[in-house]
Each structure stands twice: as structure tokens, then as C-alpha cells.
Amino acid sequence: MKRTPFYHLHQAAGAKLISFGGFEMPVQYEGILSEHKAVRQAAGVFDVSHMGEFLVTGKGAKDFLQKVTTNDINQLSSGKAQYSIMLYENEPGMRDGGVVDDLIIYSFSSEKYLLIVNASNIEKDFAWLMKHKPSDVALINQSEELSLLALQGPRSADLLQFLTNEPLEDIGYYHFKETEVCGVPMILARTGYTGEIGFELCFENQYAEKVWQVLFEKGKDFGLKPIGLGARDTLRLEMGFALYGHEIDHQTTPYEAGLGWVTKPDKGEFLGKEAAVLSKKTPNKKLVGFKMLSRMVARQGYEICNLRGETIGAVASGTLSPMLDVPIGTGFVTPEESTLGNRIMIKVRGQMAEAEIHKPPFYKKTAANETTK
């Protein structure tokens, strides 16, 4: 099993470690509830170095990425990042239009890009991209060379500004700068997976311990805490963000998963386009959010029924929302049962529990709670 450069620091911090995406990763430190609230109310640091990084360069780099991703690369300029999806087409055992992976693309120029992909998909993503890569494009897997930390929360910018001379107000959402933080050269991106203001820091492995120690030394004044995968999942689910293997997979198109906003058929041809567009016109399932009407928590794979007891789908993700203190989740149901406010039944450990279809995000900024962006 692989380990990130921060492994010994997680051990020293008392983390509970689990297997995730082929890595030994911290699932929690002092507890999911307190870690979740730290990110919503102050600041937290996630080790996400298990994610993959691919460098794409060459004269054909832009056209290549335009062909293999759903979003429009033409909207990217130097210093901008983009969330996108890769789709299968004519791949044995895979559904045409099904998701290979979701990813973030950093644009340095029309001939240089960095792709951030999911940890569990690194090898298959690289092989799939190599299969479709033209001769005028170079593809390098840098996943073993780079560390990645996510600093998230309403106080993250205040903390980070003490550690860099870069004016953080100049870095817009889904933009990045090549700069120095903690005296270390890195890519500093205004991105994240929590719904809070935050940044992601990408740098060479040799600087891992220094960056971690400087962050937490200064972070004491800002309520900074280390955050595990457990709270990362509850935070993303409160916002309704997709997770590969749950809301998206090789059998699900982006339109079925509510990700039509990053699928741009008008941009021209791309792999999986025809099947994806067809699924939009004639969907056989649709992703919905739901809130349980009891304290019972639905988990992935649990059966979803209508009020007549007929099976209409299955749960994709489910948890107890730490901020709302109610069970929430996502699931795929038939299009005719997907109306907002519709009541559904979920089979939880042999019992039928009622839920109501709700549009994410589940947790929103209110006058009484100013912690969410």
C-alpha cells in the first residue's frame, strides 16, 4: 500500500489510518464532527497527495484535451483552472458516455496543462489518455513526485496571507499562481471540495514536512486543524459535490449525474459526446438529493422505492450532516420520480424509512451562520 510524504506526520498527529485509493490515508484525527465544523467555522488542512497529477505538453495539447474532456478548453487561459469529465467511447465493458473520471485542468499555456485526477483512477486514467494521445503531445505521470494539500475554511485566506507575499485577493475562484508559500515554490490554486473559501497547494515532495510544519505553527492562531477523509466526505456531501464511485462511474453519464453544466456539446466533437447527449434526451435515471425524515442514515447501495413500494433506484451517498444534524444523501431514481419535494422510501437495514427529494447544496450560508461561502 502506498503512503504520501505526510504519512509520519499523520501518525504523530494521532490519525486513524485506513486504506483508500491504494493509499494508507487518515480518515480522522480527533473526530469527524469536530473536524467538519473546524472547516466550516475556521480552517482545516487535508492531505490530498494521493490524487494523481499528469503533465500534458506539446503543440497538440489543447486539441487533445478538447477531444478527451467534456468542458470547453477554449475557455481556459493561462492561470485558469477548469473542472471537467472524461467519457468512454467504444471501450469494451464500459458504457458509451460513461465517466472515466472527473478532474481539474490547470492551464499554463495552450501547450502546457496539469491534470489532477482521482487516486483510485491514476493508472487507468493514464492508460486511457495514452491510448488516445496523438504523437505531438507528451504525457507525463508526476503523481509520485508531487504533494498536494487543501487548505479550506473561512479563515484560510487570512492564515495563508501570512505565509506568502502573493496578494490572495488577486487569485480568483478557479484561478492559480506559480508562487512561493512558506518559502517553497508551488502552484497555489483557489480551488477546493468543501464549499468554503480555500486553496490547494501543489509542490515537490521534498518540501512536504516544511510546508506542513509552517502551516500548523502559524495556524494555531487561526483554529487550524488537520482534517481526514471522513470529514472531507461529509463536507462535500453537504454541498452535493460528486465523488467518483458514488455519483459518477463508468455506467453513468454526466447528464444523469447532474453534471451537464460541464458538458459542452456545442464545442465540437469529443469522446462519448453522442451517447452522453442521447442520455440527456432519453434518460433512464437521474441523480437527486434527499433528506431523511427520521434519524436513519442511508448508505450507498440501499434500495430506493416509491410510496407504492416499487423499486425506483439506489442510494449513491449518504451521511448525517454535521451542520444540519439530519441525515442527507444522493441517489439515482427514475426520471418520473425525481421531482423536488417528492417523497420516497429507502430500505435501511431491512426497514423502510421515508425521505424527501431535496436540491443540493443541503447546507447554505444564512444570516445566522456566516461560515459558508
mmCIF file of C-alpha atoms in Angstrom:
data_model
loop_
_atom_site.group_PDB
_atom_site.id
_atom_site.type_symbol
_atom_site.label_atom_id
_atom_site.label_comp_id
_atom_site.label_asym_id
_atom_site.label_seq_id
_atom_site.Cartn_x
_atom_site.Cartn_y
_atom_site.Cartn_z
ATOM 1 C CA MET A 1 0.000 0.000 0.000
ATOM 2 C CA LYS A 2 1.279 3.471 -0.896
ATOM 3 C CA ARG A 3 1.853 6.316 1.552
ATOM 4 C CA THR A 4 2.022 10.064 0.991
ATOM 5 C CA PRO A 5 5.023 12.155 2.153
ATOM 6 C CA PHE A 6 2.893 13.237 5.142
ATOM 7 C CA TYR A 7 2.332 9.724 6.494
ATOM 8 C CA HIS A 8 4.607 10.073 9.536
ATOM 9 C CA LEU A 9 3.051 13.452 10.317
ATOM 10 C CA HIS A 10 -0.407 11.871 10.330
ATOM 11 C CA GLN A 11 0.867 9.221 12.727
ATOM 12 C CA ALA A 12 2.357 11.876 15.002
ATOM 13 C CA ALA A 13 -0.969 13.730 14.983
ATOM 14 C CA GLY A 14 -2.802 10.602 16.168
ATOM 15 C CA ALA A 15 -4.681 9.944 12.943
ATOM 16 C CA LYS A 16 -6.734 6.820 12.395
ATOM 17 C CA LEU A 17 -5.430 5.412 9.113
ATOM 18 C CA ILE A 18 -7.368 3.407 6.527
ATOM 19 C CA SER A 19 -6.885 2.067 3.010
ATOM 20 C CA PHE A 20 -8.238 4.449 0.370
ATOM 21 C CA GLY A 21 -7.486 4.521 -3.354
ATOM 22 C CA GLY A 22 -4.458 2.286 -2.810
ATOM 23 C CA PHE A 23 -3.023 4.587 -0.127
ATOM 24 C CA GLU A 24 -2.855 4.462 3.656
ATOM 25 C CA MET A 25 -4.703 7.674 4.491
ATOM 26 C CA PRO A 26 -6.055 9.454 7.611
ATOM 27 C CA VAL A 27 -9.818 9.038 7.959
ATOM 28 C CA GLN A 28 -9.951 11.179 11.112
ATOM 29 C CA TYR A 29 -7.820 12.737 13.836
ATOM 30 C CA GLU A 30 -9.904 13.941 16.790
ATOM 31 C CA GLY A 31 -13.237 13.112 15.159
ATOM 32 C CA ILE A 32 -15.276 13.728 12.020
ATOM 33 C CA LEU A 33 -17.758 16.097 13.704
ATOM 34 C CA SER A 34 -15.153 18.466 15.160
ATOM 35 C CA GLU A 35 -13.036 18.348 12.013
ATOM 36 C CA HIS A 36 -16.056 19.114 9.838
ATOM 37 C CA LYS A 37 -17.013 22.102 11.988
ATOM 38 C CA ALA A 38 -13.421 23.358 12.012
ATOM 39 C CA VAL A 39 -13.575 23.706 8.220
ATOM 40 C CA ARG A 40 -16.993 25.358 8.300
ATOM 41 C CA GLN A 41 -16.030 27.785 11.103
ATOM 42 C CA ALA A 42 -12.259 28.284 10.924
ATOM 43 C CA ALA A 43 -9.748 26.352 8.801
ATOM 44 C CA GLY A 44 -8.570 22.838 8.075
ATOM 45 C CA VAL A 45 -5.807 21.124 6.109
ATOM 46 C CA PHE A 46 -6.379 17.956 4.082
ATOM 47 C CA ASP A 47 -3.580 15.785 2.737
ATOM 48 C CA VAL A 48 -4.774 15.009 -0.792
ATOM 49 C CA SER A 49 -1.392 13.910 -2.099
ATOM 50 C CA HIS A 50 -2.938 10.589 -3.081
ATOM 51 C CA MET A 51 -4.524 12.372 -6.041
ATOM 52 C CA GLY A 52 -2.827 11.950 -9.413
ATOM 53 C CA GLU A 53 -1.071 14.630 -11.451
ATOM 54 C CA PHE A 54 -0.430 14.343 -15.199
ATOM 55 C CA LEU A 55 1.574 16.896 -17.165
ATOM 56 C CA VAL A 56 0.332 17.407 -20.734
ATOM 57 C CA THR A 57 2.583 19.348 -23.110
ATOM 58 C CA GLY A 58 3.135 19.861 -26.825
ATOM 59 C CA LYS A 59 1.681 21.676 -29.814
ATOM 60 C CA GLY A 60 -1.335 19.380 -29.855
ATOM 61 C CA ALA A 61 -2.042 19.590 -26.099
ATOM 62 C CA LYS A 62 -5.040 21.890 -26.371
ATOM 63 C CA ASP A 63 -6.737 19.944 -29.164
ATOM 64 C CA PHE A 64 -6.038 16.663 -27.345
ATOM 65 C CA LEU A 65 -7.712 17.826 -24.136
ATOM 66 C CA GLN A 66 -10.599 19.282 -26.123
ATOM 67 C CA LYS A 67 -11.161 15.809 -27.576
ATOM 68 C CA VAL A 68 -10.906 13.784 -24.350
ATOM 69 C CA THR A 69 -12.807 16.068 -21.926
ATOM 70 C CA THR A 70 -16.373 17.385 -21.869
ATOM 71 C CA ASN A 71 -15.788 21.003 -20.890
ATOM 72 C CA ASP A 72 -14.559 23.649 -23.328
ATOM 73 C CA ILE A 73 -10.775 24.034 -23.187
ATOM 74 C CA ASN A 74 -11.119 27.185 -25.307
ATOM 75 C CA GLN A 75 -12.476 28.893 -22.172
ATOM 76 C CA LEU A 76 -9.146 28.307 -20.413
ATOM 77 C CA SER A 77 -6.361 30.871 -20.474
ATOM 78 C CA SER A 78 -3.055 30.902 -18.635
ATOM 79 C CA GLY A 79 -3.587 30.847 -14.869
ATOM 80 C CA LYS A 80 -7.105 29.410 -15.005
ATOM 81 C CA ALA A 81 -8.372 26.026 -13.844
ATOM 82 C CA GLN A 82 -11.375 24.058 -15.060
ATOM 83 C CA TYR A 83 -13.471 21.210 -13.693
ATOM 84 C CA SER A 84 -14.204 18.630 -16.372
ATOM 85 C CA ILE A 85 -15.014 14.986 -17.114
ATOM 86 C CA MET A 86 -13.617 12.288 -19.392
ATOM 87 C CA LEU A 87 -16.032 9.869 -21.064
ATOM 88 C CA TYR A 88 -15.762 6.388 -22.504
ATOM 89 C CA GLU A 89 -16.406 5.626 -26.159
ATOM 90 C CA ASN A 90 -16.035 2.210 -27.814
ATOM 91 C CA GLU A 91 -14.308 0.788 -24.748
ATOM 92 C CA PRO A 92 -15.000 -2.926 -24.043
ATOM 93 C CA GLY A 93 -17.089 -3.423 -20.910
ATOM 94 C CA MET A 94 -17.760 0.281 -20.495
ATOM 95 C CA ARG A 95 -20.902 2.237 -21.312
ATOM 96 C CA ASP A 96 -20.500 4.778 -24.093
ATOM 97 C CA GLY A 97 -20.822 8.175 -22.423
ATOM 98 C CA GLY A 98 -19.993 6.689 -19.024
ATOM 99 C CA VAL A 99 -17.467 8.546 -16.877
ATOM 100 C CA VAL A 100 -13.793 7.602 -16.999
ATOM 101 C CA ASP A 101 -13.063 10.156 -14.267
ATOM 102 C CA ASP A 102 -13.689 13.718 -13.204
ATOM 103 C CA LEU A 103 -10.677 16.003 -13.000
ATOM 104 C CA ILE A 104 -9.346 19.541 -12.695
ATOM 105 C CA ILE A 105 -7.282 21.006 -15.524
ATOM 106 C CA TYR A 106 -4.715 23.745 -14.839
ATOM 107 C CA SER A 107 -3.748 25.782 -17.900
ATOM 108 C CA PHE A 108 -0.229 27.255 -18.069
ATOM 109 C CA SER A 109 -0.417 27.894 -21.816
ATOM 110 C CA SER A 110 -2.012 26.366 -24.908
ATOM 111 C CA GLU A 111 0.873 23.877 -24.906
ATOM 112 C CA LYS A 112 1.111 23.057 -21.173
ATOM 113 C CA TYR A 113 -1.536 21.725 -18.780
ATOM 114 C CA LEU A 114 -1.615 19.867 -15.472
ATOM 115 C CA LEU A 115 -4.424 17.374 -14.821
ATOM 116 C CA ILE A 116 -5.499 16.440 -11.277
ATOM 117 C CA VAL A 117 -7.244 13.047 -11.237
ATOM 118 C CA ASN A 118 -8.683 10.732 -8.584
ATOM 119 C CA ALA A 119 -6.296 8.490 -6.649
ATOM 120 C CA SER A 120 -8.113 5.237 -7.396
ATOM 121 C CA ASN A 121 -8.107 6.027 -11.122
ATOM 122 C CA ILE A 122 -4.483 7.087 -11.691
ATOM 123 C CA GLU A 123 -3.339 4.012 -13.582
ATOM 124 C CA LYS A 124 -6.484 3.536 -15.677
ATOM 125 C CA ASP A 125 -6.713 7.279 -16.472
ATOM 126 C CA PHE A 126 -3.097 7.396 -17.616
ATOM 127 C CA ALA A 127 -3.529 4.302 -19.789
ATOM 128 C CA TRP A 128 -6.750 5.678 -21.293
ATOM 129 C CA LEU A 129 -5.140 9.041 -22.073
ATOM 130 C CA MET A 130 -2.079 7.358 -23.570
ATOM 131 C CA LYS A 131 -4.373 5.298 -25.802
ATOM 132 C CA HIS A 132 -5.892 8.463 -27.297
ATOM 133 C CA LYS A 133 -2.814 10.709 -27.233
ATOM 134 C CA PRO A 134 -1.521 11.947 -30.614
ATOM 135 C CA SER A 135 2.177 11.992 -31.481
ATOM 136 C CA ASP A 136 2.565 15.752 -30.954
ATOM 137 C CA VAL A 137 1.594 15.522 -27.261
ATOM 138 C CA ALA A 138 3.753 14.426 -24.325
ATOM 139 C CA LEU A 139 2.033 12.915 -21.276
ATOM 140 C CA ILE A 140 3.990 12.506 -18.032
ATOM 141 C CA ASN A 141 2.696 10.965 -14.800
ATOM 142 C CA GLN A 142 4.031 13.174 -11.980
ATOM 143 C CA SER A 143 1.872 11.629 -9.266
ATOM 144 C CA GLU A 144 4.858 10.167 -7.367
ATOM 145 C CA GLU A 145 6.733 13.478 -7.420
ATOM 146 C CA LEU A 146 4.171 15.986 -6.153
ATOM 147 C CA SER A 147 2.463 16.684 -2.844
ATOM 148 C CA LEU A 148 -0.963 18.291 -2.595
ATOM 149 C CA LEU A 149 -2.577 19.956 0.414
ATOM 150 C CA ALA A 150 -6.028 21.547 0.584
ATOM 151 C CA LEU A 151 -6.361 24.482 2.990
ATOM 152 C CA GLN A 152 -10.075 25.186 3.421
ATOM 153 C CA GLY A 153 -12.323 27.311 5.616
ATOM 154 C CA PRO A 154 -13.411 30.921 6.226
ATOM 155 C CA ARG A 155 -10.061 31.777 7.882
ATOM 156 C CA SER A 156 -7.891 30.034 5.300
ATOM 157 C CA ALA A 157 -7.080 33.172 3.316
ATOM 158 C CA ASP A 158 -6.172 35.144 6.443
ATOM 159 C CA LEU A 159 -3.782 32.389 7.518
ATOM 160 C CA LEU A 160 -2.288 31.888 4.076
ATOM 161 C CA GLN A 161 -1.621 35.600 3.583
ATOM 162 C CA PHE A 162 0.857 35.475 6.478
ATOM 163 C CA LEU A 163 2.794 32.792 4.603
ATOM 164 C CA THR A 164 3.068 34.317 1.132
ATOM 165 C CA ASN A 165 3.746 37.679 -0.493
ATOM 166 C CA GLU A 166 1.224 36.848 -3.209
ATOM 167 C CA PRO A 167 -1.885 39.095 -2.914
ATOM 168 C CA LEU A 168 -4.522 36.414 -2.426
ATOM 169 C CA GLU A 169 -7.359 38.738 -3.385
ATOM 170 C CA ASP A 170 -5.879 38.710 -6.905
ATOM 171 C CA ILE A 171 -6.419 34.954 -7.251
ATOM 172 C CA GLY A 172 -9.993 34.445 -8.426
ATOM 173 C CA TYR A 173 -12.068 31.318 -7.983
ATOM 174 C CA TYR A 174 -10.651 28.517 -10.149
ATOM 175 C CA HIS A 175 -7.505 30.515 -10.861
ATOM 176 C CA PHE A 176 -3.951 29.757 -9.780
ATOM 177 C CA LYS A 177 -0.492 31.287 -9.484
ATOM 178 C CA GLU A 178 3.008 29.869 -9.564
ATOM 179 C CA THR A 179 4.420 31.488 -6.452
ATOM 180 C CA GLU A 180 6.015 30.842 -3.060
ATOM 181 C CA VAL A 181 4.209 29.865 0.136
ATOM 182 C CA CYS A 182 6.124 29.077 3.344
ATOM 183 C CA GLY A 183 9.248 29.896 1.333
ATOM 184 C CA VAL A 184 8.507 26.984 -1.009
ATOM 185 C CA PRO A 185 7.880 27.219 -4.785
ATOM 186 C CA MET A 186 4.449 25.847 -5.650
ATOM 187 C CA ILE A 187 1.223 26.087 -7.588
ATOM 188 C CA LEU A 188 -1.294 27.942 -5.422
ATOM 189 C CA ALA A 189 -4.865 27.413 -6.634
ATOM 190 C CA ARG A 190 -8.139 28.932 -5.459
ATOM 191 C CA THR A 191 -9.968 25.611 -5.568
ATOM 192 C CA GLY A 192 -11.406 23.072 -3.139
ATOM 193 C CA TYR A 193 -14.026 20.438 -2.382
ATOM 194 C CA THR A 194 -15.803 21.816 0.675
ATOM 195 C CA GLY A 195 -17.943 24.769 -0.395
ATOM 196 C CA GLU A 196 -15.783 27.078 1.733
ATOM 197 C CA ILE A 197 -13.242 29.616 0.605
ATOM 198 C CA GLY A 198 -9.997 27.724 0.234
ATOM 199 C CA PHE A 199 -6.822 26.933 -1.618
ATOM 200 C CA GLU A 200 -4.912 23.923 -2.891
ATOM 201 C CA LEU A 201 -1.122 23.847 -2.648
ATOM 202 C CA CYS A 202 0.866 21.684 -5.077
ATOM 203 C CA PHE A 203 4.631 21.319 -4.597
ATOM 204 C CA GLU A 204 7.528 18.863 -4.790
ATOM 205 C CA ASN A 205 7.638 16.077 -2.193
ATOM 206 C CA GLN A 206 10.918 17.314 -0.727
ATOM 207 C CA TYR A 207 9.106 20.287 0.813
ATOM 208 C CA ALA A 208 6.256 18.328 2.407
ATOM 209 C CA GLU A 209 7.380 18.389 6.030
ATOM 210 C CA LYS A 210 8.397 22.057 5.921
ATOM 211 C CA VAL A 211 5.061 23.208 4.484
ATOM 212 C CA TRP A 212 3.061 21.120 6.985
ATOM 213 C CA GLN A 213 5.030 22.377 9.987
ATOM 214 C CA VAL A 214 4.905 26.039 8.952
ATOM 215 C CA LEU A 215 1.168 25.835 8.266
ATOM 216 C CA PHE A 216 0.405 24.400 11.698
ATOM 217 C CA GLU A 217 2.846 26.609 13.556
ATOM 218 C CA LYS A 218 1.119 29.738 12.244
ATOM 219 C CA GLY A 219 -2.277 28.033 12.061
ATOM 220 C CA LYS A 220 -2.582 27.839 15.860
ATOM 221 C CA ASP A 221 -3.756 31.445 15.800
ATOM 222 C CA PHE A 222 -6.487 30.628 13.255
ATOM 223 C CA GLY A 223 -8.013 27.457 14.688
ATOM 224 C CA LEU A 224 -6.332 25.300 12.035
ATOM 225 C CA LYS A 225 -6.838 21.545 12.351
ATOM 226 C CA PRO A 226 -5.753 18.530 10.288
ATOM 227 C CA ILE A 227 -8.765 17.015 8.525
ATOM 228 C CA GLY A 228 -9.272 13.385 7.487
ATOM 229 C CA LEU A 229 -11.172 11.711 4.680
ATOM 230 C CA GLY A 230 -14.245 11.270 6.881
ATOM 231 C CA ALA A 231 -14.911 14.996 7.162
ATOM 232 C CA ARG A 232 -13.868 15.506 3.551
ATOM 233 C CA ASP A 233 -16.773 13.264 2.565
ATOM 234 C CA THR A 234 -19.354 14.901 4.858
ATOM 235 C CA LEU A 235 -18.266 18.372 3.721
ATOM 236 C CA ARG A 236 -18.549 17.544 0.019
ATOM 237 C CA LEU A 237 -21.890 15.792 0.523
ATOM 238 C CA GLU A 238 -23.401 18.798 2.320
ATOM 239 C CA MET A 239 -22.610 20.716 -0.878
ATOM 240 C CA GLY A 240 -23.832 17.945 -3.197
ATOM 241 C CA PHE A 241 -20.428 17.564 -4.897
ATOM 242 C CA ALA A 242 -19.923 14.372 -6.907
ATOM 243 C CA LEU A 243 -17.474 11.661 -5.845
ATOM 244 C CA TYR A 244 -16.203 9.083 -8.312
ATOM 245 C CA GLY A 245 -17.538 5.649 -7.470
ATOM 246 C CA HIS A 246 -20.675 7.165 -5.948
ATOM 247 C CA GLU A 247 -22.408 9.837 -8.045
ATOM 248 C CA ILE A 248 -20.318 9.149 -11.159
ATOM 249 C CA ASP A 249 -18.844 5.962 -12.635
ATOM 250 C CA HIS A 250 -18.385 4.068 -15.891
ATOM 251 C CA GLN A 251 -22.133 3.297 -16.077
ATOM 252 C CA THR A 252 -23.320 6.880 -15.544
ATOM 253 C CA THR A 253 -23.310 9.803 -17.991
ATOM 254 C CA PRO A 254 -22.671 13.376 -16.818
ATOM 255 C CA TYR A 255 -26.245 14.384 -17.644
ATOM 256 C CA GLU A 256 -27.642 11.615 -15.450
ATOM 257 C CA ALA A 257 -25.336 12.790 -12.646
ATOM 258 C CA GLY A 258 -26.423 16.426 -12.889
ATOM 259 C CA LEU A 259 -23.141 17.483 -14.479
ATOM 260 C CA GLY A 260 -24.495 18.815 -17.738
ATOM 261 C CA TRP A 261 -23.018 22.198 -16.782
ATOM 262 C CA VAL A 262 -19.511 20.873 -17.512
ATOM 263 C CA THR A 263 -20.596 19.068 -20.688
ATOM 264 C CA LYS A 264 -20.426 21.329 -23.749
ATOM 265 C CA PRO A 265 -21.670 19.550 -26.906
ATOM 266 C CA ASP A 266 -21.555 22.820 -28.865
ATOM 267 C CA LYS A 267 -17.767 22.994 -28.576
ATOM 268 C CA GLY A 268 -17.299 20.296 -31.225
ATOM 269 C CA GLU A 269 -16.510 16.588 -31.147
ATOM 270 C CA PHE A 270 -15.261 14.824 -28.041
ATOM 271 C CA LEU A 271 -15.160 11.219 -26.903
ATOM 272 C CA GLY A 272 -18.504 9.977 -25.598
ATOM 273 C CA LYS A 273 -20.431 13.005 -26.861
ATOM 274 C CA GLU A 274 -23.078 11.214 -28.907
ATOM 275 C CA ALA A 275 -24.014 8.766 -26.142
ATOM 276 C CA ALA A 276 -23.959 11.473 -23.460
ATOM 277 C CA VAL A 277 -26.275 13.759 -25.447
ATOM 278 C CA LEU A 278 -28.618 10.837 -26.137
ATOM 279 C CA SER A 279 -28.833 10.164 -22.386
ATOM 280 C CA LYS A 280 -29.913 13.763 -21.868
ATOM 281 C CA LYS A 281 -32.779 13.327 -24.346
ATOM 282 C CA THR A 282 -33.874 9.909 -23.058
ATOM 283 C CA PRO A 283 -32.557 9.449 -19.516
ATOM 284 C CA ASN A 284 -33.236 6.205 -17.662
ATOM 285 C CA LYS A 285 -32.093 7.548 -14.305
ATOM 286 C CA LYS A 286 -31.491 10.859 -12.598
ATOM 287 C CA LEU A 287 -29.380 11.860 -9.614
ATOM 288 C CA VAL A 288 -31.315 13.565 -6.813
ATOM 289 C CA GLY A 289 -30.543 14.777 -3.326
ATOM 290 C CA PHE A 290 -32.678 13.781 -0.376
ATOM 291 C CA LYS A 291 -33.207 14.468 3.300
ATOM 292 C CA MET A 292 -34.325 11.672 5.569
ATOM 293 C CA LEU A 293 -37.476 12.324 7.596
ATOM 294 C CA SER A 294 -36.136 10.266 10.503
ATOM 295 C CA ARG A 295 -32.728 9.743 12.149
ATOM 296 C CA MET A 296 -31.977 6.720 9.959
ATOM 297 C CA VAL A 297 -28.919 7.177 7.722
ATOM 298 C CA ALA A 298 -28.981 5.814 4.165
ATOM 299 C CA ARG A 299 -25.767 4.366 2.749
ATOM 300 C CA GLN A 300 -24.513 3.675 -0.766
ATOM 301 C CA GLY A 301 -26.374 0.841 -2.460
ATOM 302 C CA TYR A 302 -29.507 0.982 -0.303
ATOM 303 C CA GLU A 303 -32.674 0.412 -2.313
ATOM 304 C CA ILE A 304 -34.936 3.391 -3.079
ATOM 305 C CA CYS A 305 -38.672 2.794 -3.554
ATOM 306 C CA ASN A 306 -41.680 4.979 -4.319
ATOM 307 C CA LEU A 307 -44.575 5.222 -1.887
ATOM 308 C CA ARG A 308 -46.184 2.225 -3.606
ATOM 309 C CA GLY A 309 -43.206 0.085 -2.635
ATOM 310 C CA GLU A 310 -41.840 -0.223 -6.184
ATOM 311 C CA THR A 311 -38.057 -0.093 -6.591
ATOM 312 C CA ILE A 312 -37.057 3.084 -8.429
ATOM 313 C CA GLY A 313 -33.317 3.312 -7.781
ATOM 314 C CA ALA A 314 -30.473 3.185 -5.275
ATOM 315 C CA VAL A 315 -28.560 5.444 -2.899
ATOM 316 C CA ALA A 316 -25.260 6.885 -4.188
ATOM 317 C CA SER A 317 -24.053 8.566 -0.958
ATOM 318 C CA GLY A 318 -25.461 9.140 2.496
ATOM 319 C CA THR A 319 -24.381 10.600 5.835
ATOM 320 C CA LEU A 320 -25.530 12.554 8.863
ATOM 321 C CA SER A 321 -24.987 16.239 8.109
ATOM 322 C CA PRO A 322 -22.882 17.663 10.959
ATOM 323 C CA MET A 323 -24.179 21.199 10.373
ATOM 324 C CA LEU A 324 -27.876 20.369 9.889
ATOM 325 C CA ASP A 325 -27.963 17.359 12.243
ATOM 326 C CA VAL A 326 -30.194 15.458 9.830
ATOM 327 C CA PRO A 327 -29.363 12.522 7.536
ATOM 328 C CA ILE A 328 -28.818 13.570 3.910
ATOM 329 C CA GLY A 329 -27.833 11.794 0.736
ATOM 330 C CA THR A 330 -27.911 11.420 -3.016
ATOM 331 C CA GLY A 331 -29.351 8.667 -5.133
ATOM 332 C CA PHE A 332 -30.384 7.666 -8.627
ATOM 333 C CA VAL A 333 -34.106 7.343 -9.300
ATOM 334 C CA THR A 334 -36.312 7.074 -12.379
ATOM 335 C CA PRO A 335 -36.919 10.472 -14.039
ATOM 336 C CA GLU A 336 -40.640 10.411 -13.249
ATOM 337 C CA GLU A 337 -39.914 10.087 -9.521
ATOM 338 C CA SER A 338 -37.261 12.827 -9.411
ATOM 339 C CA THR A 339 -39.483 15.873 -8.737
ATOM 340 C CA LEU A 340 -38.323 18.171 -5.947
ATOM 341 C CA GLY A 341 -40.368 17.598 -2.803
ATOM 342 C CA ASN A 342 -41.366 14.111 -3.885
ATOM 343 C CA ARG A 343 -41.493 11.569 -1.047
ATOM 344 C CA ILE A 344 -39.506 8.356 -1.415
ATOM 345 C CA MET A 345 -38.803 5.314 0.746
ATOM 346 C CA ILE A 346 -35.313 3.952 1.414
ATOM 347 C CA LYS A 347 -34.687 0.457 2.713
ATOM 348 C CA VAL A 348 -32.338 0.975 5.663
ATOM 349 C CA ARG A 349 -31.174 -2.246 7.324
ATOM 350 C CA GLY A 350 -34.411 -4.003 6.425
ATOM 351 C CA GLN A 351 -36.702 -1.126 7.414
ATOM 352 C CA MET A 352 -38.427 1.348 5.108
ATOM 353 C CA ALA A 353 -37.514 4.940 6.000
ATOM 354 C CA GLU A 354 -39.177 7.954 4.394
ATOM 355 C CA ALA A 355 -37.199 10.739 2.725
ATOM 356 C CA GLU A 356 -37.925 13.836 0.668
ATOM 357 C CA ILE A 357 -36.174 14.813 -2.545
ATOM 358 C CA HIS A 358 -34.177 17.975 -1.997
ATOM 359 C CA LYS A 359 -31.967 20.055 -4.286
ATOM 360 C CA PRO A 360 -28.323 20.355 -3.115
ATOM 361 C CA PRO A 361 -26.499 22.110 -1.634
ATOM 362 C CA PHE A 362 -28.030 20.940 1.621
ATOM 363 C CA TYR A 363 -26.068 23.429 3.711
ATOM 364 C CA LYS A 364 -26.230 27.092 2.744
ATOM 365 C CA LYS A 365 -24.970 30.355 4.144
ATOM 366 C CA THR A 366 -27.584 32.123 6.264
ATOM 367 C CA ALA A 367 -27.754 35.328 8.270
ATOM 368 C CA ALA A 368 -27.428 33.256 11.427
ATOM 369 C CA ASN A 369 -24.427 31.291 10.189
ATOM 370 C CA GLU A 370 -21.793 33.163 8.225
ATOM 371 C CA THR A 371 -19.369 30.263 7.821
ATOM 372 C CA THR A 372 -20.213 29.051 4.321
ATOM 373 C CA LYS A 373 -19.211 30.633 1.053
#
